[in-house]
Coordinates of C-alpha atoms and ligand atoms in Angstrom, one line a residue:
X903 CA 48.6 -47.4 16.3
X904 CA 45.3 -46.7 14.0
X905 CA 46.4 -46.1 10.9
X906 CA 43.3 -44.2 10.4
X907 CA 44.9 -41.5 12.8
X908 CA 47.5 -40.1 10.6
X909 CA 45.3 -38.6 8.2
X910 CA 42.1 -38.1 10.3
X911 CA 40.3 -34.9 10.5
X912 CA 37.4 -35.2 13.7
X913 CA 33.6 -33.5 13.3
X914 CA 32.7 -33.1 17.3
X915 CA 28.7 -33.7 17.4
X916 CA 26.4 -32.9 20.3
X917 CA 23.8 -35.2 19.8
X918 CA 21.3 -33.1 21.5
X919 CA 21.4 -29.8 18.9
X920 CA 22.8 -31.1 15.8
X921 CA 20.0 -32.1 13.8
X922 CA 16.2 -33.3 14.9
X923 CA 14.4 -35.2 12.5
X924 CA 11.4 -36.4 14.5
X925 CA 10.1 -33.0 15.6
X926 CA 10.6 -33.2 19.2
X927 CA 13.0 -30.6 19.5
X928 CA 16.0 -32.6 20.4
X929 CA 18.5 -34.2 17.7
X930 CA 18.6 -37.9 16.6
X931 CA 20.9 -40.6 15.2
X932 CA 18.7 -40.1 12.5
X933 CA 19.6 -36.7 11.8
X934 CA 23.2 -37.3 12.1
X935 CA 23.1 -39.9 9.5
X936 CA 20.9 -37.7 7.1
X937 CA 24.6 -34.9 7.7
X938 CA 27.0 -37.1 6.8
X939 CA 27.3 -36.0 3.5
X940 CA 28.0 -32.9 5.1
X941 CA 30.6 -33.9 7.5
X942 CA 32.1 -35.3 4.7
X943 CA 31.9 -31.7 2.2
X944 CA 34.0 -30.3 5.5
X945 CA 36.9 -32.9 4.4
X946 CA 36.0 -34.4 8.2
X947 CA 36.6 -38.1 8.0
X948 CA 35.5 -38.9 11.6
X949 CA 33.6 -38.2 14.1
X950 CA 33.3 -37.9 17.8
X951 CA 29.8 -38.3 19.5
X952 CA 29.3 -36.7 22.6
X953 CA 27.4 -39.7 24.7
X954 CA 24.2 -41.0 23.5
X955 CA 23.2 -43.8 26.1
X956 CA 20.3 -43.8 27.7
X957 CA 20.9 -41.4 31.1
X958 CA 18.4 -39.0 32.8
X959 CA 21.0 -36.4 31.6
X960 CA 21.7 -34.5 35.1
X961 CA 24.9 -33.7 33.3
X962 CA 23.7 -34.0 29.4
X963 CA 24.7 -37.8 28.9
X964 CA 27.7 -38.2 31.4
X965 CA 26.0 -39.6 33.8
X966 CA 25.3 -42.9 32.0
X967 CA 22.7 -45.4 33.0
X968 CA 22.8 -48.1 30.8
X969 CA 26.4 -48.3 28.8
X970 CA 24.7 -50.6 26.3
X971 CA 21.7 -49.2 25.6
X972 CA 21.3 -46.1 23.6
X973 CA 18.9 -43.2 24.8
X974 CA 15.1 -43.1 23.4
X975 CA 15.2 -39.7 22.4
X976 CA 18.2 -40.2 20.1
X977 CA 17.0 -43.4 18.5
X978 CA 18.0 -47.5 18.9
X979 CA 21.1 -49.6 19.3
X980 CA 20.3 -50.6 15.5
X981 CA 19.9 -46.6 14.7
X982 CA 23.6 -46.4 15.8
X983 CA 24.7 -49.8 14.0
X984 CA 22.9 -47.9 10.8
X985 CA 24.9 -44.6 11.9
X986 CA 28.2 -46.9 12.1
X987 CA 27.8 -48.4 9.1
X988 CA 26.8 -45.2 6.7
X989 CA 29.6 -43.6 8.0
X990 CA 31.1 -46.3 7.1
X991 CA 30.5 -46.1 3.6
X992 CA 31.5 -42.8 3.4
X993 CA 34.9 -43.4 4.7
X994 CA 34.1 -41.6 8.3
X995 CA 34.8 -43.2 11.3
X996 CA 32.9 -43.1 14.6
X997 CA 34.1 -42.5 18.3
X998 CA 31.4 -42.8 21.0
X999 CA 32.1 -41.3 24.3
X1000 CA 33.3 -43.5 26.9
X1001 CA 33.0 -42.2 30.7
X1002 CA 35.0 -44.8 32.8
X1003 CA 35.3 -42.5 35.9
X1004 CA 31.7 -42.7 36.7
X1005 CA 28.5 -43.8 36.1
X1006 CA 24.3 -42.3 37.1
X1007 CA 23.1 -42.7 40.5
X1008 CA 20.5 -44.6 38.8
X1009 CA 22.3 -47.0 36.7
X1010 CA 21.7 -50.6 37.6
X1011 CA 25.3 -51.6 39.0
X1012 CA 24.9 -48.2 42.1
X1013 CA 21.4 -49.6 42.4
X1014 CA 22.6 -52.7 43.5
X1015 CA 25.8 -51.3 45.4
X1016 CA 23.2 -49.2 47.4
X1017 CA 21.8 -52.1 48.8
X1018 CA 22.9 -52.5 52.7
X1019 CA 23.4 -56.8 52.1
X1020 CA 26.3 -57.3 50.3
X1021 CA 26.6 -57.8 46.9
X1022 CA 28.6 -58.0 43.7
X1023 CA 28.5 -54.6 43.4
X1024 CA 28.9 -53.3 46.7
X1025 CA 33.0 -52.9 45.9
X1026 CA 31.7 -51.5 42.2
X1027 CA 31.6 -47.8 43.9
X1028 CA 33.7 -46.4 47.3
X1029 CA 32.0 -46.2 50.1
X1030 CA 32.9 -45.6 53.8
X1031 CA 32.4 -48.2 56.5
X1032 CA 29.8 -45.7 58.4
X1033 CA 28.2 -42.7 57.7
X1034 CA 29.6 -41.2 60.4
X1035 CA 32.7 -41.4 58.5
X1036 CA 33.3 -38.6 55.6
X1037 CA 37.1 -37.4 55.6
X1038 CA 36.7 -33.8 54.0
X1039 CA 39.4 -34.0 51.7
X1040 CA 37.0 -36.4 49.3
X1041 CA 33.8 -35.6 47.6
X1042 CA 30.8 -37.7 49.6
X1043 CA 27.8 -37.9 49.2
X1044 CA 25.9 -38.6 52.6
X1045 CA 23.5 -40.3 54.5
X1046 CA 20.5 -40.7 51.6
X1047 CA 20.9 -44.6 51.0
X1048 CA 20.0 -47.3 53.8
X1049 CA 23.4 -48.6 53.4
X1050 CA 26.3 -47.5 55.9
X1051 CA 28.3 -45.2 54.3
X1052 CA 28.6 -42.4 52.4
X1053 CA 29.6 -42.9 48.8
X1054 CA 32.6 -41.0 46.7
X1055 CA 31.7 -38.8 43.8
X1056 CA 33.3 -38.0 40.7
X1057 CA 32.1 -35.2 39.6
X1058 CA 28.6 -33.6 40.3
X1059 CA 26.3 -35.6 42.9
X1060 CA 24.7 -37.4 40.8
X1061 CA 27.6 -39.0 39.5
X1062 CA 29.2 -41.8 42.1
X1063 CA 33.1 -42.8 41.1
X1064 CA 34.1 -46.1 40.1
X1065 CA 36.2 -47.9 42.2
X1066 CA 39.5 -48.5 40.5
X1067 CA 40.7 -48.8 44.1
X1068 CA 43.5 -46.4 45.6
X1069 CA 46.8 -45.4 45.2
X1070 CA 47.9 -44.3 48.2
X1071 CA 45.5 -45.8 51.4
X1072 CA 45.1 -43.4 53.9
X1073 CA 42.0 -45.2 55.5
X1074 CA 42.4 -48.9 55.6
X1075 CA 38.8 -50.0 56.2
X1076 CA 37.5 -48.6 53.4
X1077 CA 39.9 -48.4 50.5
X1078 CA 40.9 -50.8 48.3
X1079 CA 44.3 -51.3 46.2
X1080 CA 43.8 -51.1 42.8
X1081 CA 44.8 -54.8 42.5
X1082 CA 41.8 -56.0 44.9
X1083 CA 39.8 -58.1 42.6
X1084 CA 37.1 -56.0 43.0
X1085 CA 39.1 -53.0 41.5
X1086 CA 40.0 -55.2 38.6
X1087 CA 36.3 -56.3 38.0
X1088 CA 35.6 -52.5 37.2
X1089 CA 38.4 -52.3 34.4
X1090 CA 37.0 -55.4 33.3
X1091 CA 33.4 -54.1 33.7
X1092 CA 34.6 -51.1 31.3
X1093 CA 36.3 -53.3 28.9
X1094 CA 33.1 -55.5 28.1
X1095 CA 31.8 -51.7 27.5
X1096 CA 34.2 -51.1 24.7
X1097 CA 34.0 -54.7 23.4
X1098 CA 30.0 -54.1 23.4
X1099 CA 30.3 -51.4 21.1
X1100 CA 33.4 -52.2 19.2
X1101 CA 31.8 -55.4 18.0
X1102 CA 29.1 -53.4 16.9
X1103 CA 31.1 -51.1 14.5
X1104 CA 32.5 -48.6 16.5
X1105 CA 35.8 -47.3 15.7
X1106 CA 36.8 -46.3 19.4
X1107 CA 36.8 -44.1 22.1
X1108 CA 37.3 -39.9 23.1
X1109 CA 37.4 -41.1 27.2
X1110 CA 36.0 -38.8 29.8
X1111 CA 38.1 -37.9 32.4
X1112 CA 40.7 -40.0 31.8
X1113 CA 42.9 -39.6 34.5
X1114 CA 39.9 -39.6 37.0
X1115 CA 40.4 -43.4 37.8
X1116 CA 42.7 -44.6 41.1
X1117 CA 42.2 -42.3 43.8
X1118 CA 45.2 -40.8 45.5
X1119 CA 47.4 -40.3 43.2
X1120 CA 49.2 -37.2 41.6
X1121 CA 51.7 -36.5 38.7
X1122 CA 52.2 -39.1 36.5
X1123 CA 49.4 -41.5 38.0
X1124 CA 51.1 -44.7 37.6
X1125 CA 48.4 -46.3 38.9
X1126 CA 45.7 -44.8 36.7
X1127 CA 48.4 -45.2 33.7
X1128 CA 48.6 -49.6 34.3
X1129 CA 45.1 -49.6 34.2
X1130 CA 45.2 -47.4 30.9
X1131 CA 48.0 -50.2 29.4
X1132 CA 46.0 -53.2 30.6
X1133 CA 42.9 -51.9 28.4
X1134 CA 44.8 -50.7 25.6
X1135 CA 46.4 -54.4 25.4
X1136 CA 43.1 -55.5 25.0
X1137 CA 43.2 -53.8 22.2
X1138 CA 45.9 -53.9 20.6
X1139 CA 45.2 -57.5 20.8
X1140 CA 41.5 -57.7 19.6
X1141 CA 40.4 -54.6 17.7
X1142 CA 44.0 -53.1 16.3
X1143 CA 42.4 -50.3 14.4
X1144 CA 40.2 -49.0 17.5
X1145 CA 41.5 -45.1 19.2
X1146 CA 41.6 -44.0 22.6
X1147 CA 41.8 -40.6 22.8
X1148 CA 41.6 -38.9 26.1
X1149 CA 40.5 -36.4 28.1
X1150 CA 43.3 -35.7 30.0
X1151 CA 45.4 -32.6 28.7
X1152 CA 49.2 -34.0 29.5
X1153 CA 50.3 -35.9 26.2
X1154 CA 53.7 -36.9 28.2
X1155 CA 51.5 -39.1 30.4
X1156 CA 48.3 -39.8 28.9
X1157 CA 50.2 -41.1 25.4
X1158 CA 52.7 -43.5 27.8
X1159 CA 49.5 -44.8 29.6
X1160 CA 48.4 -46.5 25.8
X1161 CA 46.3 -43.6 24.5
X1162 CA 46.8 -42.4 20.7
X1163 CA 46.1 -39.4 21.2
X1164 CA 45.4 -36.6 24.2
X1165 CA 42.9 -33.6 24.3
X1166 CA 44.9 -29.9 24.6
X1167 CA 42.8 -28.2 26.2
X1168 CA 41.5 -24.9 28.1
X1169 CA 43.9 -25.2 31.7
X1170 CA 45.4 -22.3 33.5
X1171 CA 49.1 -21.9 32.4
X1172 CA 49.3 -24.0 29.5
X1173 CA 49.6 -23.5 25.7
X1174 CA 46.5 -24.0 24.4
X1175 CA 45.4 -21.3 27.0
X1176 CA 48.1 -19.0 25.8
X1177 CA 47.4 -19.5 22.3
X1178 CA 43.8 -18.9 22.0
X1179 CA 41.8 -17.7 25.8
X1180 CA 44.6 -15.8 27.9
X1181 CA 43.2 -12.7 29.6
X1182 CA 44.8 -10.8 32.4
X1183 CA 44.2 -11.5 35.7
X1184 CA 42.9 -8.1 36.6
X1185 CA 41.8 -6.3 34.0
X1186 CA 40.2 -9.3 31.9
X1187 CA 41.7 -8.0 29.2
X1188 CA 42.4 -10.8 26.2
X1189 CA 46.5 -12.0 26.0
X1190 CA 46.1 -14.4 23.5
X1191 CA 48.4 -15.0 21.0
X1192 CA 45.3 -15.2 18.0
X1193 CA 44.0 -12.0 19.3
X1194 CA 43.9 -8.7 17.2
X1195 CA 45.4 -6.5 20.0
X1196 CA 48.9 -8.3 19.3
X1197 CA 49.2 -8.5 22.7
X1198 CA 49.5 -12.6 23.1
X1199 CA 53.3 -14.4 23.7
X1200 CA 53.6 -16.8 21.5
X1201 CA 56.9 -18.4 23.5
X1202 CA 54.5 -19.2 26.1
X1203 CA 52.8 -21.2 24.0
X1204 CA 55.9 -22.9 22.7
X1205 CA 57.3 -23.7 26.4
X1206 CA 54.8 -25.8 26.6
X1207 CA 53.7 -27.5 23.5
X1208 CA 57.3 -27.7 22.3
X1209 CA 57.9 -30.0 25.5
X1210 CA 55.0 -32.0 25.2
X1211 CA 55.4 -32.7 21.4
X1212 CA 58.8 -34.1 22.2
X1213 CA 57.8 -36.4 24.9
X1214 CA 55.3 -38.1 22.9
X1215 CA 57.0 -37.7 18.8
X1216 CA 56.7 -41.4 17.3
X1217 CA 54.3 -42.3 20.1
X1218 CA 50.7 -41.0 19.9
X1219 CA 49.2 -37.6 18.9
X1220 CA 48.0 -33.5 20.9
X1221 CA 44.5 -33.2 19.3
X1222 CA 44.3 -29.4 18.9
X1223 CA 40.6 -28.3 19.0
X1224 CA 38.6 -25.5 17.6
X1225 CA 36.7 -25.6 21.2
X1226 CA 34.5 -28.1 22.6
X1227 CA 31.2 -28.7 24.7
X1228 CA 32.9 -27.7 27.7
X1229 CA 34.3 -24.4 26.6
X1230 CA 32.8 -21.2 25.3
X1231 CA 33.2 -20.6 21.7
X1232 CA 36.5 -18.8 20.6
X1233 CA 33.4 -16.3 19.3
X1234 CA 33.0 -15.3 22.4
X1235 CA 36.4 -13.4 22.9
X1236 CA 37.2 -13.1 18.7
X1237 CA 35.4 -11.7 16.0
X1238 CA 34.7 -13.9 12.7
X1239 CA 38.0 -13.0 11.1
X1240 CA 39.9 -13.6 14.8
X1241 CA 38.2 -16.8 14.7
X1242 CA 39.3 -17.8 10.9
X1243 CA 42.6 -17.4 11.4
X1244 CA 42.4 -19.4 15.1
X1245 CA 40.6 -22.3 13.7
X1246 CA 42.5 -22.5 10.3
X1247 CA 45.3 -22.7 12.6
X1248 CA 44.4 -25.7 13.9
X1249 CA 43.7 -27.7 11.0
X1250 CA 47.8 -26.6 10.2
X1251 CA 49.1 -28.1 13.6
X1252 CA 50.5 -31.9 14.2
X1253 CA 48.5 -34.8 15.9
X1254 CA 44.8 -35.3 15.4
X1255 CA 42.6 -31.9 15.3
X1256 CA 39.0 -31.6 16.2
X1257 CA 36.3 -28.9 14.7
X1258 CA 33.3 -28.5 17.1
X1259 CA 30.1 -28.8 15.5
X1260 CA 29.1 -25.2 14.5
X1261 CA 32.4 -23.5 14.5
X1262 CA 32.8 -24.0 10.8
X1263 CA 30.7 -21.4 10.6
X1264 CA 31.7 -19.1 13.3
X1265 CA 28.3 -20.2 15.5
X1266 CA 28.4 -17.6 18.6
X1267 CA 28.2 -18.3 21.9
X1268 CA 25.0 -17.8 23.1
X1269 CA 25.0 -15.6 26.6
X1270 CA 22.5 -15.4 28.8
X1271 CA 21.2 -18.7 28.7
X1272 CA 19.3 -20.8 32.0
X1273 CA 21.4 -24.0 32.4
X1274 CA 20.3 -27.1 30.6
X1275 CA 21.5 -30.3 31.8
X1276 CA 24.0 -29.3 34.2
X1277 CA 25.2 -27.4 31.0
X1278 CA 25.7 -24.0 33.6
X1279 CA 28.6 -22.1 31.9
X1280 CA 29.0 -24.1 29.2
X1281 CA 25.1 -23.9 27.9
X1282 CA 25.8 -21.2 25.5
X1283 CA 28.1 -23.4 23.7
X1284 CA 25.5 -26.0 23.7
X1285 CA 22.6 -24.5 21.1
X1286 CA 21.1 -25.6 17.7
X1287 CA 23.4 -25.9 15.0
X1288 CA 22.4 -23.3 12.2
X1289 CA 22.1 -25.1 8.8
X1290 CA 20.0 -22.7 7.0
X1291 CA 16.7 -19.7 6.9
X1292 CA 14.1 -22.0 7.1
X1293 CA 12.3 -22.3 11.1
X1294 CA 15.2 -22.7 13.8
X1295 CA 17.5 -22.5 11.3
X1296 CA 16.3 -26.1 10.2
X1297 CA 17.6 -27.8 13.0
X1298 CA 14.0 -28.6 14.1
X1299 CA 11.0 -28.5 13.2
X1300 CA 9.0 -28.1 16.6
X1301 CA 8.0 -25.0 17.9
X1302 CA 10.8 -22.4 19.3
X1303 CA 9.9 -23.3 22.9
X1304 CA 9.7 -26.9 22.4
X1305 CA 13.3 -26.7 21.7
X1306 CA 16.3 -28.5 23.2
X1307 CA 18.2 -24.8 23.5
X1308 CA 17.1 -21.6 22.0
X1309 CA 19.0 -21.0 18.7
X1310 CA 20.2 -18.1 17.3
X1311 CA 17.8 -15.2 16.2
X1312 CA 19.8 -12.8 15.9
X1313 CA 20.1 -11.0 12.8
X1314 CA 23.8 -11.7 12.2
X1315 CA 23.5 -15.3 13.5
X1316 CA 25.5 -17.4 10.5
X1317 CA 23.8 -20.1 8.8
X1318 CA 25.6 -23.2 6.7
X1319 CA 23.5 -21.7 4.0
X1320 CA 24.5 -18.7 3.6
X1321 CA 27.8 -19.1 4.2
X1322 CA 28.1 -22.2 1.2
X1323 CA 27.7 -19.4 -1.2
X1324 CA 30.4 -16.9 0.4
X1325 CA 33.8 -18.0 -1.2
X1326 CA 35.8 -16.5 2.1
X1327 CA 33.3 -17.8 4.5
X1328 CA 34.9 -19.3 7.5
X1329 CA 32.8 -22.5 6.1
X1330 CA 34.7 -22.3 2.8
X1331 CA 38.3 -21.3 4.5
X1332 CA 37.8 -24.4 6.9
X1333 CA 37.1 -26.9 4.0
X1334 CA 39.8 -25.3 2.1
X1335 CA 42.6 -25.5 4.5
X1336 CA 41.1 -29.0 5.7
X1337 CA 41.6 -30.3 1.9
X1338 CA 44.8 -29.2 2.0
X1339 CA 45.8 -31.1 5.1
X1340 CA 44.9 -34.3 3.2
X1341 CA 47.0 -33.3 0.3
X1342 CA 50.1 -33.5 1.8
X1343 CA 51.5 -35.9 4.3
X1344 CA 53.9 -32.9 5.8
X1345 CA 51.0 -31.2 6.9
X1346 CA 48.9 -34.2 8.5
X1347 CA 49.5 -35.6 12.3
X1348 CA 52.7 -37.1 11.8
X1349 CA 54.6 -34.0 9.7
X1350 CA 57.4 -32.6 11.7
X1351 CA 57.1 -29.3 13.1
X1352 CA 59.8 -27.0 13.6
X1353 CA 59.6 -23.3 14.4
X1354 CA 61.2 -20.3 12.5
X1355 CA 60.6 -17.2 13.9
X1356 CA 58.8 -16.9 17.2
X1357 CA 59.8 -14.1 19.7
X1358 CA 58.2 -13.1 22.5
X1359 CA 55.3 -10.2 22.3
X1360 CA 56.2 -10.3 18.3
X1361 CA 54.8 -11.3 15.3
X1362 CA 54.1 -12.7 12.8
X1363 CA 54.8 -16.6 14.5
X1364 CA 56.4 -18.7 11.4
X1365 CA 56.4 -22.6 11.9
X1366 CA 57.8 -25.1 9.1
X1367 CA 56.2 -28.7 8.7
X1368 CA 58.4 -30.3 5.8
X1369 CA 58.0 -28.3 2.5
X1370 CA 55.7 -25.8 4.0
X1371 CA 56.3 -22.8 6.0
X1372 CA 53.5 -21.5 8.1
X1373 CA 53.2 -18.0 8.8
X1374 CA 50.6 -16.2 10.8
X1375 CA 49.8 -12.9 11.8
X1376 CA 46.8 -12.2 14.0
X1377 CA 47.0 -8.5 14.7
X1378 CA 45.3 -5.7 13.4
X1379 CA 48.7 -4.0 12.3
X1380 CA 51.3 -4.8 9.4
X1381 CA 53.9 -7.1 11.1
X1382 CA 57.4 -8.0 8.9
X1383 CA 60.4 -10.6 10.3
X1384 CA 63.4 -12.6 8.6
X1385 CA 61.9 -15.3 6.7
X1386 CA 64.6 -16.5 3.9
X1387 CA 61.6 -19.1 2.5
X1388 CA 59.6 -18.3 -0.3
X1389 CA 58.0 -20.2 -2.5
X1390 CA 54.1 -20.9 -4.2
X1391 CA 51.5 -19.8 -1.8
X1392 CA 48.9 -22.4 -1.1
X1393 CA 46.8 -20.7 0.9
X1394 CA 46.0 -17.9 2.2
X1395 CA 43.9 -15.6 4.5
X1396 CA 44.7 -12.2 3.7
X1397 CA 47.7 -11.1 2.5
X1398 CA 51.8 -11.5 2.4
X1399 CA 54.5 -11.1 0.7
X1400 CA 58.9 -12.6 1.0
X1401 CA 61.2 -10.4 -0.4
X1402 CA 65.0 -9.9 0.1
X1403 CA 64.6 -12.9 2.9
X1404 CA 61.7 -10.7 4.8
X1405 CA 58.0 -11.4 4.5
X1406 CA 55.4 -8.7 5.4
X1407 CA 52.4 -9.6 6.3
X1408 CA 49.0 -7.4 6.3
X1409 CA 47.1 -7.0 9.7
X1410 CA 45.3 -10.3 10.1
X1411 CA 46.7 -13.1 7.6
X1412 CA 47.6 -16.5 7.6
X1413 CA 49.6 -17.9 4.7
X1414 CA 51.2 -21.1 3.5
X1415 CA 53.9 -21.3 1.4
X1416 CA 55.3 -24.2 -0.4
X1417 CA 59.0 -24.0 -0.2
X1418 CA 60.3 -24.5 -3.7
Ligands
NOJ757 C1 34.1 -34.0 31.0 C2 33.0 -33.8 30.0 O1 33.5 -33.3 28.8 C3 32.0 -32.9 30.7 O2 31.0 -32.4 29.7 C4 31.4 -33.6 31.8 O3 30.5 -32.8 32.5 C5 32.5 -34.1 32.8 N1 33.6 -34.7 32.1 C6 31.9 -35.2 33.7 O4 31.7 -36.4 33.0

């Protein structure tokens, strides 16, 4: 295990709208490095880079077509070394973004596995034995190459799967076992990926789709889960202090397949869901636990994380995020105070948590917006990040319609600026609750957690982690339960108050207490 992990604090960047130094409306490595300083003020001590390898960016990067090469528009190989190692000196670590599950129509290895005369790379992708041939329960892509057969996809069109073979054969003539030799020459394929960049300075991986890999296979994926162990052995063999952390949203498995950590993220039923996006089914109205209306259940939440966090204690990490790039911003649903209180929750929970670029300042969601890069719903999450007054919020300096996305105009749109002078910014909340994290072991990813008072369409929820008690109260109305701690208050977002073994909170606060 990384030892880097137990205190680490992630920055999520989107290389495409961070920061554009060149003037071409797009961001660069360049402008990250020139932000580090600023990723750094946040207390973030590393950072995970949405991909940067040269792709034509049908689906904004995840569709690679050279692994080892990194895109023109964001810079050089040597511009990412540089990036590496300036983080580097600042104490922040780098994860790129590995996608393992699929590659570009147009990189060089589908190019070749196109071709009708067979080749070392004809096994690299599925394909049926005939065109003819496209059993509707898989994704194909048809008849548009000269080779026989129609080729599996992964996730839009222009993305062909890897062949890590199948679990399960249901069609002997064209699918392989995930021990055919031509299986294990795409693990290896992906492992001379990581090797690439880890030699170069990179610090590890966030791994797209992780459980996309063996076809066939439900549950616990064992077969997906050996291929996971083989390349974490690799690593735990040659670079140690490198992280996996995946995309895969069920910590029982994905930490018992060799990652250090697992995504919670946005799925139907689940905790992370509960806590922060729930709305009812028919009237769309919001049930999440962080809303205002009080009218979340925070037990649901705790079915399900409590589980989880159990199955993998000792083991690996649940990276709790403020929202990602495929997710709307929690703005969308919560006003700025909502918001506060959701993301300073996150910063307060075990395993390794992850602020999306922009949130710090409560960056809306923009609506409305045409698609960009097979961004679809998740565009408005997407736009320029807002660092001050100056044109497009200083993210650029082309012209407004030259620009990657549109940013924010309106009047109320929150800049880094602005907010750097506002003592109870959600900026200044963030960096307060983040420095507090690094203060104190009990509160980092391996502090225990342990719940106090949690009952089901109640509040305020009260969590202990060591010698701090956590209590929260996301409602718009005064909310009191038994709480026999008490101590010095360390922070705070709003008010509360313990007395004779009660605490009362005021509508929308968020304190911790240092038991004495
Ligand atoms: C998950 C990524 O986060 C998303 O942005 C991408 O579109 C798909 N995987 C496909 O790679």
């Amino acid at each position: 295990m990384p030892q880097w992990l137990k205190d680490a604090v992630f920055y999520e960047i989107y290389p495409q709208t961070f920061c554009d130094t060149n003037g071409d409306g797009i961001g660069d490595i360049a402008g990250i490095i020139s932000k580090l300083d600023y990723v750094k003020s946040l207390g973030c001590n590393a950072i995970w880079l949405n991909p940067i390898f040269d792709s034509p960016f049908m689906d904004a990067g995840y569709d690679v077509r050279n692994y080892k090469l990194v895109a023109e528009r964001y810079g050089t190989n040597d511009d990412l070394v540089e990036l590496f190692n300036k983080a580097h000196e600042k104490g922040i670590k780098i994860l790129l973004d590995l996608v393992p599950g699929h590659t570009s129509d147009q990189c060089e290895w589908f190019i070749e596995s196109q071709k009708p005369e067979k080749n070392e790379f004809s096994n690299r992708y599925t394909w049926t034995d005939s065109v003819w041939e496209a059993p509707p329960q898989y994704k194909f892509v048809c008849g548009i190459t000269n080779r026989d057969g129609n080729y599996l996809v992964n996730f839009f069109s222009s993305q062909p799967a890897l062949n890590y073979g199948f679990a399960e054969i249901t069609h002997p003539n064209w699918q392989l076992p995930p021990s055919h030799p031509d299986c294990q020459a795409t693990v290896e394929a992906m492992k001379d990926v990581m090797r690439f960049w880890l030699d170069k300075g990179a610090d590890g991986f966030r791994v797209d789709m992780a459980d996309s890999l063996v076809k066939n296979e439900d549950g616990e994926k064992p077969e997906t889960c050996k291929v996971w162990r083989n390349i974490r052995k690799m690593l735990d063999e040659e670079y140690p202090e490198a992280a996996i952390i995946s995309e895969w949203s069920r910590p029982h498995t994905s930490i018992g397949a060799g990652f250090h950590s697992d995504f919670y993220l946005d799925h139907d039923n689940n905790g992370y869901r509960y806590l922060f996006r729930e709305k009812d089914k028919e009237t769309g109205e919001c049930k999440a636990v962080f809303s205002k209306n009080g009218k979340g259940d925070i037990t649901k939440f705790l079915d399900d994380y409590l589980d989880e966090l159990k199955a993998i204690k000792g083991k690996g990490y649940i990276s709790f995020i403020t929202c990602n790039h495929d997710t709307p911003r929690m703005t969308k649903m919560f006003s700025p105070l909502e918001a506060k209180l959701a993301y300073s929750f996150v910063f307060l929970m075990p395993g390794v948590p992850f602020l999306y670029y922009g949130d710090e300042i409560g960056m809306k969601f923009m609506e409305g917006l045409q698609s960009k890069e097979g961004g679809f719903s998740r565009t408005g999450t997407r736009t320029p990040m807002q660092w001050d007054d100056s044109a497009n919020h200083g993210f650029s300096t082309a012209s407004a319609d030259k620009l990657y996305l549109p940013v924010d105009t309106s009047a109320d749109a929150p800049t880094v600026s602005a907010q750097e002078k506002d003592e109870d910014s959600i900026l200044n909340t963030i960096r307060k609750v983040i420095k507090l994290r690094h203060e104190n072991e009990d509160l980092q990813s391996d502090g225990d957690f342990e719940v106090v008072y949690a009952e089901s369409g109640k509040y305020p929820f009260i969590f202990k982690r060591g010698k701090f008690v956590i209590a929260v109260n996301p409602t718009d109305k005064e909310q009191k339960a038994p709480c026999k701690f008490d101590g010095e208050q360390v922070f705070a977002i709003g008010k509360a108050c313990v007395e004779n073994e009660e605490i009362t909170m005021l509508p929308q606060s968020l304190v911790v207490i240092k038991v004495d």
